[in-house]
Short mmCIF file of C-alpha atoms in Angstrom, two decimals:
data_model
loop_
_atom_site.label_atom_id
_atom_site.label_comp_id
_atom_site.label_asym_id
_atom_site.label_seq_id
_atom_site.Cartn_x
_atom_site.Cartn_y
_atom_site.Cartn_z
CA UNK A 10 32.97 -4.92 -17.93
CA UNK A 11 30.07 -7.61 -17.24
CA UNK A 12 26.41 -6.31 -17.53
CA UNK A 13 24.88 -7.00 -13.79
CA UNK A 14 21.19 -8.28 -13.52
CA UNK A 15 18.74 -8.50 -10.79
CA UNK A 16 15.87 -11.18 -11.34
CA UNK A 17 12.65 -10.89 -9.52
CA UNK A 18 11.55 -14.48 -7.73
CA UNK A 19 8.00 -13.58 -6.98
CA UNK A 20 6.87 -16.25 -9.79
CA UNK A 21 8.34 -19.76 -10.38
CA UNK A 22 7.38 -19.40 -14.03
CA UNK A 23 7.42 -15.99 -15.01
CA UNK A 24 9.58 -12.90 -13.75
CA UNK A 25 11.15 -9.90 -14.93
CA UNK A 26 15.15 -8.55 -14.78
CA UNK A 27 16.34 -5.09 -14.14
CA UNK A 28 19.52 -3.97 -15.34
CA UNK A 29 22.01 -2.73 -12.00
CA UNK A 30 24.32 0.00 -12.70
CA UNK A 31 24.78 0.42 -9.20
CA UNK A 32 24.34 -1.63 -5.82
CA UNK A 33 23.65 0.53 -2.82
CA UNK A 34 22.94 -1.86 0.00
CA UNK A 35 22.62 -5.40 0.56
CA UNK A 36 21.64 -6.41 3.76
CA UNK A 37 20.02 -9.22 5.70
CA UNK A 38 17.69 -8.16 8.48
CA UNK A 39 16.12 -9.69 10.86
CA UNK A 40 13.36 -10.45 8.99
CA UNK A 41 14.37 -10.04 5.40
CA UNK A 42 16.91 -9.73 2.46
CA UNK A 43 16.94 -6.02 1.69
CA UNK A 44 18.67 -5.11 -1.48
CA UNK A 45 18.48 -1.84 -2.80
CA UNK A 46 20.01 -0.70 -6.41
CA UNK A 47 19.87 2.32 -8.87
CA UNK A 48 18.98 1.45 -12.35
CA UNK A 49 19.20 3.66 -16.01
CA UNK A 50 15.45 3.92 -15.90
CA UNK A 51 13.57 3.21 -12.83
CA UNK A 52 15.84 4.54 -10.60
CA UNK A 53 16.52 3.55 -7.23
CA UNK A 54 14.95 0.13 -6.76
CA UNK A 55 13.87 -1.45 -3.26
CA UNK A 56 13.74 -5.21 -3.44
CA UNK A 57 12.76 -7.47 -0.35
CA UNK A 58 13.20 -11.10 -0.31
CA UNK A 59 14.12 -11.21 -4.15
CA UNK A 60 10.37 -9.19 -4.94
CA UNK A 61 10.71 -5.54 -6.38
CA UNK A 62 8.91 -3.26 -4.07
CA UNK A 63 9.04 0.37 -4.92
CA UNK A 64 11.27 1.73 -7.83
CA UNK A 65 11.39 5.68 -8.05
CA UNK A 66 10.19 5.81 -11.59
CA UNK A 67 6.18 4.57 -10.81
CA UNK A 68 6.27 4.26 -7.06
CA UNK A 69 3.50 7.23 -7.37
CA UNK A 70 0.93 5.09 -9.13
CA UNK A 71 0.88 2.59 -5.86
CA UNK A 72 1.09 5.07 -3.22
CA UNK A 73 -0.93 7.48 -4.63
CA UNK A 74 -3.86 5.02 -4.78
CA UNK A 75 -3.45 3.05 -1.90
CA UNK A 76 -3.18 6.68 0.28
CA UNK A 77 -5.71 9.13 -1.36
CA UNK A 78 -8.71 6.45 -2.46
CA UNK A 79 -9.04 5.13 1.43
CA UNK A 80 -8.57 9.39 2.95
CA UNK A 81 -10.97 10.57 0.54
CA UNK A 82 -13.96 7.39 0.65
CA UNK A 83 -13.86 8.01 4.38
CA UNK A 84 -16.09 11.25 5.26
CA UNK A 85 -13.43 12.84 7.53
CA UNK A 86 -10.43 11.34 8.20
CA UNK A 87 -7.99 12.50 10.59
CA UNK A 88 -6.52 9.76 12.33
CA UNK A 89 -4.65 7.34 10.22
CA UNK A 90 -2.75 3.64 11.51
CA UNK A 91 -0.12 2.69 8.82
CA UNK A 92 1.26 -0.61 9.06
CA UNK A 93 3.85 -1.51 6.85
CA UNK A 94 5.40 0.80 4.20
CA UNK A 95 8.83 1.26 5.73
CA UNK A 96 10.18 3.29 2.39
CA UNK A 97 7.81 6.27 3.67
CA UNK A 98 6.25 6.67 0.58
CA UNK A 99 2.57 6.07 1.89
CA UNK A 100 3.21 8.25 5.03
CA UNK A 101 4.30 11.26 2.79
CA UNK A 102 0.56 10.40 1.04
CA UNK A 103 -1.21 10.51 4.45
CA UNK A 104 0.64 14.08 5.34
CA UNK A 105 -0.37 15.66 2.06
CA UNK A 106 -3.73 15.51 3.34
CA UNK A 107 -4.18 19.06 5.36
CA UNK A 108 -7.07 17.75 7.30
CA UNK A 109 -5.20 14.75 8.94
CA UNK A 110 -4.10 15.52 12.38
CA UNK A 111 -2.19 12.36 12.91
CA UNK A 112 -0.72 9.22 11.36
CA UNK A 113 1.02 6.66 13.46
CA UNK A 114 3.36 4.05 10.82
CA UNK A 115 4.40 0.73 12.68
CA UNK A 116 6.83 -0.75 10.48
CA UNK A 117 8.61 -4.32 11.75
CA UNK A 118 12.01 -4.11 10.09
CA UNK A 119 13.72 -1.02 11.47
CA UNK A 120 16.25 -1.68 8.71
CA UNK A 121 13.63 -0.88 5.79
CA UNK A 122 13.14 2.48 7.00
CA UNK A 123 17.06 3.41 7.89
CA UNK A 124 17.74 1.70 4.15
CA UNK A 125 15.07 3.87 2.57
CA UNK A 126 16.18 7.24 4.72
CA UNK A 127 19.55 6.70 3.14
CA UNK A 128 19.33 5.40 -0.48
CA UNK A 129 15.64 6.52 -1.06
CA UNK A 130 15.24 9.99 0.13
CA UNK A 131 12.74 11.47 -2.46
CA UNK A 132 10.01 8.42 -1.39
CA UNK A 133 9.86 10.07 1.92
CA UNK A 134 10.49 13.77 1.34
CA UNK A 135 10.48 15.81 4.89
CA UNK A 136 7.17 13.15 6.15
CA UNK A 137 9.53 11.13 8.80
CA UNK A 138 9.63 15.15 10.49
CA UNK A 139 6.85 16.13 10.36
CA UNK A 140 5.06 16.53 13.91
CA UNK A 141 1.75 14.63 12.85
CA UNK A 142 3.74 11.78 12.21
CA UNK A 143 4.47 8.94 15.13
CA UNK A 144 6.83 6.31 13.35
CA UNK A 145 7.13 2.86 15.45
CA UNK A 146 9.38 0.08 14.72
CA UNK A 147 7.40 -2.49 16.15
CA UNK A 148 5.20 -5.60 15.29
CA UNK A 149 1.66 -3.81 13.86
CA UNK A 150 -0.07 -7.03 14.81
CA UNK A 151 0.57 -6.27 18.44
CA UNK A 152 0.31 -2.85 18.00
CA UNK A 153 -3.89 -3.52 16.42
CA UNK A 154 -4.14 -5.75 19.05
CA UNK A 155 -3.83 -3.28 21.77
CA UNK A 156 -5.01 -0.17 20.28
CA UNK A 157 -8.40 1.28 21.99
CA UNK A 158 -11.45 1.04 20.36
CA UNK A 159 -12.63 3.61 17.52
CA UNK A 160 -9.07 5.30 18.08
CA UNK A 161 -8.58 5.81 13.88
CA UNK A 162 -10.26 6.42 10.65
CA UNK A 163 -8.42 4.46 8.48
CA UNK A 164 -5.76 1.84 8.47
CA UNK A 165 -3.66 1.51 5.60
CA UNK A 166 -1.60 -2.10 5.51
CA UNK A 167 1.21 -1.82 2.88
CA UNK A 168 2.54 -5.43 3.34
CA UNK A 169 4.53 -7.88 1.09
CA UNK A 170 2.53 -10.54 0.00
CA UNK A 171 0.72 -13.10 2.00
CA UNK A 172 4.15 -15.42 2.97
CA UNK A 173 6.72 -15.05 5.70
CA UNK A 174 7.20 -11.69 7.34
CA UNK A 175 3.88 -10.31 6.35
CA UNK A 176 1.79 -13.58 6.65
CA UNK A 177 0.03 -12.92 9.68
CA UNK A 178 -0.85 -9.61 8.45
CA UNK A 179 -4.16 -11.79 6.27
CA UNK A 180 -5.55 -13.46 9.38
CA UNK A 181 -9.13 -13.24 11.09
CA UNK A 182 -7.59 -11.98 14.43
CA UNK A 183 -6.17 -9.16 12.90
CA UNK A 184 -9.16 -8.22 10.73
CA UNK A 185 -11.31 -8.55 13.76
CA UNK A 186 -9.03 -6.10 15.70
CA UNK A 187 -8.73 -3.39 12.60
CA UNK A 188 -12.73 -3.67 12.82
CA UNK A 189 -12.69 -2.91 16.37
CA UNK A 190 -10.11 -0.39 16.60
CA UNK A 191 -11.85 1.67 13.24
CA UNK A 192 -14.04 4.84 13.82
CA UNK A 193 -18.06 3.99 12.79
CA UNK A 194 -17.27 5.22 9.35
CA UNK A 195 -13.79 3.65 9.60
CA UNK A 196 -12.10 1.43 6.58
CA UNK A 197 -8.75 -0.60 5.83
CA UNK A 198 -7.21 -1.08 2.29
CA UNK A 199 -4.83 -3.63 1.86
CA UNK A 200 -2.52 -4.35 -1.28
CA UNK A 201 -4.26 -8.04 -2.15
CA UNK A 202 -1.47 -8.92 -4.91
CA UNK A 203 -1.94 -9.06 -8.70
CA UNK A 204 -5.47 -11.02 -8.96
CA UNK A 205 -4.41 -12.81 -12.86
CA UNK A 206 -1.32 -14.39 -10.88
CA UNK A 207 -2.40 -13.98 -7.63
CA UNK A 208 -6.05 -14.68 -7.29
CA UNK A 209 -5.94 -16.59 -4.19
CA UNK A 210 -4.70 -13.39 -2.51
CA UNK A 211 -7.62 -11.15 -3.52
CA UNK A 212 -10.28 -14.05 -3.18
CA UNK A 213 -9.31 -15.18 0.71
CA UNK A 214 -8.64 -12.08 2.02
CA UNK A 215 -11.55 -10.33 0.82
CA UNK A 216 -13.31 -13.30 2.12
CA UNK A 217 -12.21 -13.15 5.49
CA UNK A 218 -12.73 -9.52 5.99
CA UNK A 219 -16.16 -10.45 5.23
CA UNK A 220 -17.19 -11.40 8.72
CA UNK A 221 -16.53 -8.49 10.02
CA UNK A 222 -17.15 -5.21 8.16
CA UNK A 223 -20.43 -4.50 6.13
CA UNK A 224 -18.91 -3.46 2.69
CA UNK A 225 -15.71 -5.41 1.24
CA UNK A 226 -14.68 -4.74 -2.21
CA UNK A 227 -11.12 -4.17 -4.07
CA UNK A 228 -10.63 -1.25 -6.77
CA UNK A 229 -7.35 -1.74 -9.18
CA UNK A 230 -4.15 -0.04 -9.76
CA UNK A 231 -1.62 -0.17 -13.13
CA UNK A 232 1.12 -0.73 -11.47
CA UNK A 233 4.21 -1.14 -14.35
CA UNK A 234 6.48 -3.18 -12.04
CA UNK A 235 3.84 -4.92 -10.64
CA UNK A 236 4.16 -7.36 -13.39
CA UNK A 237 0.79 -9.32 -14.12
CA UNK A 238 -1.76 -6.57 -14.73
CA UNK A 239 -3.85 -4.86 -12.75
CA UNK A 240 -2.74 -4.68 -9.11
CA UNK A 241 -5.46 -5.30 -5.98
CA UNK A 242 -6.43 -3.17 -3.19
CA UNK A 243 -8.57 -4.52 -1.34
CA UNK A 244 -10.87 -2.27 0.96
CA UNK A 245 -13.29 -3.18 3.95
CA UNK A 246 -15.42 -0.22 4.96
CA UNK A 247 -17.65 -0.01 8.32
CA UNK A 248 -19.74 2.81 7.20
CA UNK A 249 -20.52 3.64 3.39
CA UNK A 250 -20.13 1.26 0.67
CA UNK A 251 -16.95 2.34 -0.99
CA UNK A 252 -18.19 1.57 -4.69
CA UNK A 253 -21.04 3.87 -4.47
CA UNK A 254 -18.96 7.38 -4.47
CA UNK A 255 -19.33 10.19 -6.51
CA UNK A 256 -16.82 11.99 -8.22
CA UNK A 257 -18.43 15.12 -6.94
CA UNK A 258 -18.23 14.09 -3.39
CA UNK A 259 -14.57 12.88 -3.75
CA UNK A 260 -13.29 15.95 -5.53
CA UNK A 261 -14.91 18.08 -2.58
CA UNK A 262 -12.78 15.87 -0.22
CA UNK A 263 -10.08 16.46 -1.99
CA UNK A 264 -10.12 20.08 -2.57
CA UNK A 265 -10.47 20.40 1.58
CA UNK A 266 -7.52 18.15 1.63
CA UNK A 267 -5.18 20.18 -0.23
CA UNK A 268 -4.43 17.69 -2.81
CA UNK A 269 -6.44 18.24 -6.01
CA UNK A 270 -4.33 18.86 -8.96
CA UNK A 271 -0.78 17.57 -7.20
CA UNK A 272 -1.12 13.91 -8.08
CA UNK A 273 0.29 12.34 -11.04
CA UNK A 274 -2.17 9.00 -11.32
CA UNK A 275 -4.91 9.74 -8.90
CA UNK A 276 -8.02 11.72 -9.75
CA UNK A 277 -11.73 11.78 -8.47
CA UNK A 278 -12.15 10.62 -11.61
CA UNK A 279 -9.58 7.71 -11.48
CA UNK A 280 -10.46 7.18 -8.06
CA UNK A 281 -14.61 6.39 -8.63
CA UNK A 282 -13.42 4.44 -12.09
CA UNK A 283 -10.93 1.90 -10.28
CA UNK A 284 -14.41 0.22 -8.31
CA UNK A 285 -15.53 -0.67 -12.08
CA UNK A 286 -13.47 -4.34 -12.16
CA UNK A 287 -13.11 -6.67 -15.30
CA UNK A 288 -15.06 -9.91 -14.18
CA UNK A 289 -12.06 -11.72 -13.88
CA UNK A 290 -11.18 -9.99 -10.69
CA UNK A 291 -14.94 -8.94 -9.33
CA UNK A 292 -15.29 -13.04 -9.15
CA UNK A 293 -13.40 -13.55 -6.29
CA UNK A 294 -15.13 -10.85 -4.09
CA UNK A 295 -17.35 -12.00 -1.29
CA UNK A 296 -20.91 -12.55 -3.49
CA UNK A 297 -19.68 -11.90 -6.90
CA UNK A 298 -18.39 -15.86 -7.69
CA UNK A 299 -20.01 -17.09 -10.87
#
């Protein structure tokens, strides 16, 4: 019997293979190729558009820190916009958090989340039933753009990268919406791509974001399957500077959340040390060039 291999396409020159012991689904949405496939060691894998997305075996590093760092900078968040992130994963994040008291996920391919219900349980766990949650299958651009003003705390964009379905995801408009529709202490993280292969991503989103919140900045992630190093997350904050936190302050957070001690990467620790970047990433943040 033939060995089958998957090959990531993110990169021209440079990619990495999983082994497939099993293909679950193959599908073409309306907006995507959706494969999903269970592997020896990472588990179930979610690829879209030939890019790995989420595999079960280190899906917590990413979620973990794109959920908990943005819910514990912000003083008091309790209303939470997730855009994106159709495997659940960050929306299980948000309703770990005891003091949130609602989180509304718009997510454009309905297909992503029915895949993920079906093949990729354990991502989710019981957060698509749980009454704080208000999942939309809908375009989140839209959605920002009509949203009141001040109506959430943080908004948590869990895109793909910067090219077809989530391109205009990375625009001005929408930045100048999230800015509008944020809480006076209200901030956004974004994943902004692996900055040593995908520098552009970090540099021109961070750069737009600029002209319209106070405090931009990006803290990092060790992805494993997000080949390339460190991965991005850009944040834009209206009220206090993200990279000034304390440890203290963010373990008090998170001991009112509920969450200290259940997380397998994050820490307050982790979380105040991920600000510190290598200058080969702080140089393409708004001010830092050179």
């Amino acid at each position: 019997m033939s060995e089958s291999w998957i090959n990531e396409t993110l990169y021209p020159d440079w990619g990495q293979r999983f082994r497939v012991t099993r293909e679950l689904a193959r599908v073409k949405s309306d907006f995507q190729d959706i494969v999903v496939f269970e592997s020896d060691f990472h588990g179930r894998v979610l690829v879209l558009d030939g890019v790995i997305q989420i595999t079960e075996r280190d899906e917590f590093v990413y979620q973990e820190m794109l959920t908990h760092v943005p819910l514990l900078t912000h003083p008091d968040a309790r209303r939470v916009l997730i855009i994106g992130a159709g495997d659940g994963g960050v929306l299980r994040r948000v309703l770990e958090h005891k003091t949130v008291e609602k989180a509304v996920m718009v997510e454009i391919d309905g297909a992503v989340i029915e895949l993920s219900k079906q093949y990729l349980p354990d991502i989710a766990g019981d957060a698509w039933n749980d009454p704080r949650a208000e999942v939309i299958v809908g375009d989140g651009i839209d959605y920002v753009a009509k949203a009141e003003d001040g109506a959430f705390d943080v908004i948590i964009v869990d895109s793909t990268d910067p090219i077809g379905v989530g391109e205009v995801l990375f625009t001005d408009a929408f930045y100048k919406d999230c800015a509008r529709i944020l809480s006076a202490q209200g901030l956004i993280v974004n994943q902004c791509g692996v900055p040593f292969m995908q520098a552009d991503e970090l540099r021109e989103t961070s750069a737009r974001r600029a002209s319209f919140f106070p405090h931009v900045s990006a803290y990092v992630a060790a992805v494993p399957t997000y080949v390339g190093g460190f991965m991005t997350l850009g944040v834009a904050a209206k009220g206090v500077d993200p990279t000034r936190q304390t440890v203290e302050d963010v373990r008090a957070r998170a001991e009112a959340a509920g969450i200290l001690g259940t997380t397998r990467y994050w820490t307050p620790e982790i979380h105040v040390g991920a600000f510190n970047l290598p200058p080969y990433i702080a140089e393409n943040l708004p001010g830092q060039a050179g």
